[in-house]
Amino acid sequence: VFFEDRAFLLYLAARKYDNKTVMELMIPRVQRFFLTLVSSREFVEFSCEEVCTFLQSNYICIHCEMEVFMAGVRWLEHDWNRRKEHAVEVMSCVRFGFINPRVLITLRRNPQSPQFLRVANIPEISKMIDDGVALSILKTYFENDSDEDFQKSLKLLGVTNPVPRNWAGSDKNYQTYDEFMQEL
């Protein structure tokens, strides 16, 4: 049995020696350790490329896609002045269509989370959020993703339906960035 925390430690050891092969092998094994990884000092020290590799992984295990968004915000906020140029790249890893439309709308308007506002009001990221709202609403309107009308609507709106992630069970509903950070 290969434990997820050990996979992360092995990833860090391989990283030290720039052993990309072992690093790539360990990423899918992190799974339920993802949020612990996000809370670590190492996470905020990752390069943009490394952060994106974890955030776009189909294997991470999360309670909700907002955890991926907030993980990206955590990395960006650690050194905003130097990292803001990577905001679009980092946020492109978030599958906004899996976030409740009500939550998506608050990303650009929640005064309790200035960290969200700073990121969500970047025009390219704002468009990602709009596309997420469209997809999320379409998903609630159509009974299943294979519905022909659903596929036509996606094409018409120019929206893609992302691959689902591993869900950790019960959904979490974070209202603010601070709430997420306390949970970590």
GROMACS .gro file of C-alpha atoms in nm:
model
  184
    1VAL     CA    1   0.000   0.000   0.000
    2PHE     CA    2   0.136   0.338  -0.100
    3PHE     CA    3   0.027   0.613   0.137
    4GLU     CA    4  -0.062   0.950  -0.007
    5ASP     CA    5   0.150   1.147   0.240
    6ARG     CA    6   0.451   0.937   0.143
    7ALA     CA    7   0.378   1.003  -0.223
    8PHE     CA    8   0.406   1.374  -0.152
    9LEU     CA    9   0.731   1.327   0.044
   10LEU     CA   10   0.871   1.121  -0.243
   11TYR     CA   11   0.759   1.393  -0.484
   12LEU     CA   12   0.954   1.649  -0.278
   13ALA     CA   13   1.263   1.425  -0.268
   14ALA     CA   14   1.248   1.372  -0.645
   15ARG     CA   15   1.199   1.747  -0.690
   16LYS     CA   16   1.518   1.813  -0.499
   17TYR     CA   17   1.708   1.609  -0.759
   18ASP     CA   18   1.495   1.731  -1.051
   19ASN     CA   19   1.381   1.374  -1.117
   20LYS     CA   20   1.077   1.455  -1.333
   21THR     CA   21   0.989   1.089  -1.391
   22VAL     CA   22   0.937   1.014  -1.021
   23MET     CA   23   0.767   1.351  -0.968
   24GLU     CA   24   0.513   1.272  -1.242
   25LEU     CA   25   0.452   0.924  -1.099
   26MET     CA   26   0.373   1.066  -0.754
   27ILE     CA   27   0.122   1.333  -0.858
   28PRO     CA   28  -0.170   1.090  -0.917
   29ARG     CA   29  -0.097   0.924  -0.582
   30VAL     CA   30  -0.146   1.237  -0.373
   31GLN     CA   31  -0.529   1.219  -0.398
   32ARG     CA   32  -0.681   1.274  -0.049
   33PHE     CA   33  -0.361   1.438   0.072
   34PHE     CA   34  -0.427   1.732  -0.161
   35LEU     CA   35  -0.564   1.974   0.101
   36THR     CA   36  -0.284   1.887   0.342
   37LEU     CA   37  -0.042   1.961   0.059
   38VAL     CA   38  -0.216   2.296  -0.002
   39SER     CA   39  -0.172   2.387   0.366
   40SER     CA   40   0.201   2.312   0.355
   41ARG     CA   41   0.488   2.557   0.330
   42GLU     CA   42   0.614   2.363   0.027
   43PHE     CA   43   0.296   2.436  -0.168
   44VAL     CA   44   0.341   2.812  -0.155
   45GLU     CA   45   0.704   2.766  -0.258
   46PHE     CA   46   0.615   2.564  -0.570
   47SER     CA   47   0.672   2.710  -0.913
   48CYS     CA   48   0.368   2.807  -1.118
   49GLU     CA   49   0.421   2.496  -1.332
   50GLU     CA   50   0.413   2.268  -1.026
   51VAL     CA   51   0.104   2.435  -0.881
   52CYS     CA   52  -0.076   2.399  -1.214
   53THR     CA   53   0.026   2.033  -1.238
   54PHE     CA   54  -0.148   1.959  -0.908
   55LEU     CA   55  -0.447   2.187  -0.964
   56GLN     CA   56  -0.530   2.040  -1.305
   57SER     CA   57  -0.485   1.679  -1.193
   58ASN     CA   58  -0.787   1.452  -1.237
   59TYR     CA   59  -0.664   1.252  -0.937
   60ILE     CA   60  -0.677   1.505  -0.655
   61CYS     CA   61  -0.957   1.429  -0.413
   62ILE     CA   62  -1.163   1.732  -0.311
   63HIS     CA   63  -1.496   1.815  -0.145
   64CYS     CA   64  -1.578   2.084  -0.398
   65GLU     CA   65  -1.412   2.263  -0.690
   66MET     CA   66  -1.393   2.579  -0.477
   67GLU     CA   67  -1.108   2.408  -0.292
   68VAL     CA   68  -0.908   2.411  -0.616
   69PHE     CA   69  -0.994   2.778  -0.673
   70MET     CA   70  -0.889   2.866  -0.319
   71ALA     CA   71  -0.570   2.660  -0.344
   72GLY     CA   72  -0.481   2.868  -0.648
   73VAL     CA   73  -0.565   3.188  -0.460
   74ARG     CA   74  -0.349   3.073  -0.167
   75TRP     CA   75  -0.048   3.025  -0.395
   76LEU     CA   76  -0.104   3.356  -0.575
   77GLU     CA   77  -0.158   3.552  -0.252
   78HIS     CA   78   0.165   3.424  -0.099
   79ASP     CA   79   0.354   3.668  -0.324
   80TRP     CA   80   0.086   3.856  -0.518
   81ASN     CA   81   0.311   4.123  -0.665
   82ARG     CA   82   0.532   3.868  -0.838
   83ARG     CA   83   0.271   3.599  -0.900
   84LYS     CA   84  -0.022   3.802  -1.032
   85GLU     CA   85   0.118   3.757  -1.384
   86HIS     CA   86   0.042   3.383  -1.341
   87ALA     CA   87  -0.317   3.431  -1.221
   88VAL     CA   88  -0.482   3.340  -1.553
   89GLU     CA   89  -0.264   3.030  -1.596
   90VAL     CA   90  -0.333   2.913  -1.240
   91MET     CA   91  -0.707   2.981  -1.257
   92SER     CA   92  -0.737   2.802  -1.592
   93CYS     CA   93  -0.684   2.482  -1.388
   94VAL     CA   94  -1.012   2.540  -1.201
   95ARG     CA   95  -1.317   2.364  -1.344
   96PHE     CA   96  -1.559   2.649  -1.281
   97GLY     CA   97  -1.851   2.454  -1.429
   98PHE     CA   98  -1.848   2.230  -1.121
   99ILE     CA   99  -1.900   2.525  -0.887
  100ASN     CA  100  -2.252   2.625  -0.788
  101PRO     CA  101  -2.360   2.932  -0.992
  102ARG     CA  102  -2.457   3.117  -0.672
  103VAL     CA  103  -2.102   3.072  -0.544
  104LEU     CA  104  -1.954   3.177  -0.878
  105ILE     CA  105  -2.150   3.501  -0.870
  106THR     CA  106  -2.019   3.585  -0.522
  107LEU     CA  107  -1.655   3.546  -0.632
  108ARG     CA  108  -1.666   3.889  -0.794
  109ARG     CA  109  -1.879   4.055  -0.528
  110ASN     CA  110  -1.790   3.918  -0.185
  111PRO     CA  111  -1.641   4.206   0.018
  112GLN     CA  112  -1.540   3.959   0.291
  113SER     CA  113  -1.289   3.798   0.053
  114PRO     CA  114  -1.078   4.066  -0.114
  115GLN     CA  115  -0.848   3.783  -0.227
  116PHE     CA  116  -1.132   3.650  -0.444
  117LEU     CA  117  -1.212   3.993  -0.582
  118ARG     CA  118  -0.853   4.060  -0.681
  119VAL     CA  119  -0.836   3.735  -0.882
  120ALA     CA  120  -1.195   3.710  -1.008
  121ASN     CA  121  -1.202   4.061  -1.153
  122ILE     CA  122  -0.914   3.994  -1.391
  123PRO     CA  123  -1.098   4.002  -1.729
  124GLU     CA  124  -0.979   3.658  -1.851
  125ILE     CA  125  -1.069   3.497  -1.519
  126SER     CA  126  -1.402   3.679  -1.512
  127LYS     CA  127  -1.479   3.514  -1.848
  128MET     CA  128  -1.385   3.172  -1.703
  129ILE     CA  129  -1.633   3.239  -1.422
  130ASP     CA  130  -1.904   3.342  -1.673
  131ASP     CA  131  -1.842   3.021  -1.869
  132GLY     CA  132  -1.864   2.829  -1.541
  133VAL     CA  133  -2.199   2.991  -1.460
  134ALA     CA  134  -2.328   2.896  -1.807
  135LEU     CA  135  -2.209   2.536  -1.776
  136SER     CA  136  -2.335   2.499  -1.422
  137ILE     CA  137  -2.681   2.622  -1.522
  138LEU     CA  138  -2.687   2.395  -1.827
  139LYS     CA  139  -2.595   2.097  -1.605
  140THR     CA  140  -2.892   2.168  -1.378
  141TYR     CA  141  -3.127   2.216  -1.673
  142PHE     CA  142  -3.034   1.896  -1.859
  143GLU     CA  143  -3.067   1.559  -1.689
  144ASN     CA  144  -2.745   1.413  -1.823
  145ASP     CA  145  -2.432   1.526  -2.000
  146SER     CA  146  -2.487   1.295  -2.296
  147ASP     CA  147  -2.818   1.463  -2.385
  148GLU     CA  148  -2.796   1.582  -2.747
  149ASP     CA  149  -2.949   1.921  -2.662
  150PHE     CA  150  -2.695   1.964  -2.382
  151GLN     CA  151  -2.412   1.903  -2.629
  152LYS     CA  152  -2.566   2.147  -2.877
  153SER     CA  153  -2.598   2.411  -2.605
  154LEU     CA  154  -2.233   2.366  -2.507
  155LYS     CA  155  -2.128   2.411  -2.867
  156LEU     CA  156  -2.354   2.712  -2.916
  157LEU     CA  157  -2.214   2.885  -2.606
  158GLY     CA  158  -1.854   2.782  -2.678
  159VAL     CA  159  -1.826   2.612  -2.339
  160THR     CA  160  -1.650   2.283  -2.269
  161ASN     CA  161  -1.760   2.024  -2.017
  162PRO     CA  162  -1.456   1.933  -1.803
  163VAL     CA  163  -1.369   1.587  -1.675
  164PRO     CA  164  -1.495   1.533  -1.319
  165ARG     CA  165  -1.246   1.500  -1.034
  166ASN     CA  166  -1.236   1.254  -0.745
  167TRP     CA  167  -1.493   1.374  -0.493
  168ALA     CA  168  -1.416   1.323  -0.124
  169GLY     CA  169  -1.777   1.267  -0.026
  170SER     CA  170  -1.972   1.541   0.142
  171ASP     CA  171  -1.971   1.879  -0.030
  172LYS     CA  172  -1.825   2.176   0.155
  173ASN     CA  173  -1.962   2.525   0.128
  174TYR     CA  174  -1.699   2.788   0.198
  175GLN     CA  175  -1.832   3.143   0.223
  176THR     CA  176  -1.496   3.321   0.249
  177TYR     CA  177  -1.126   3.271   0.185
  178ASP     CA  178  -1.058   3.303   0.560
  179GLU     CA  179  -1.302   3.019   0.628
  180PHE     CA  180  -1.108   2.797   0.386
  181MET     CA  181  -0.776   2.892   0.544
  182GLN     CA  182  -0.908   2.806   0.892
  183GLU     CA  183  -1.025   2.469   0.761
  184LEU     CA  184  -0.677   2.394   0.628
   0.00000   0.00000   0.00000
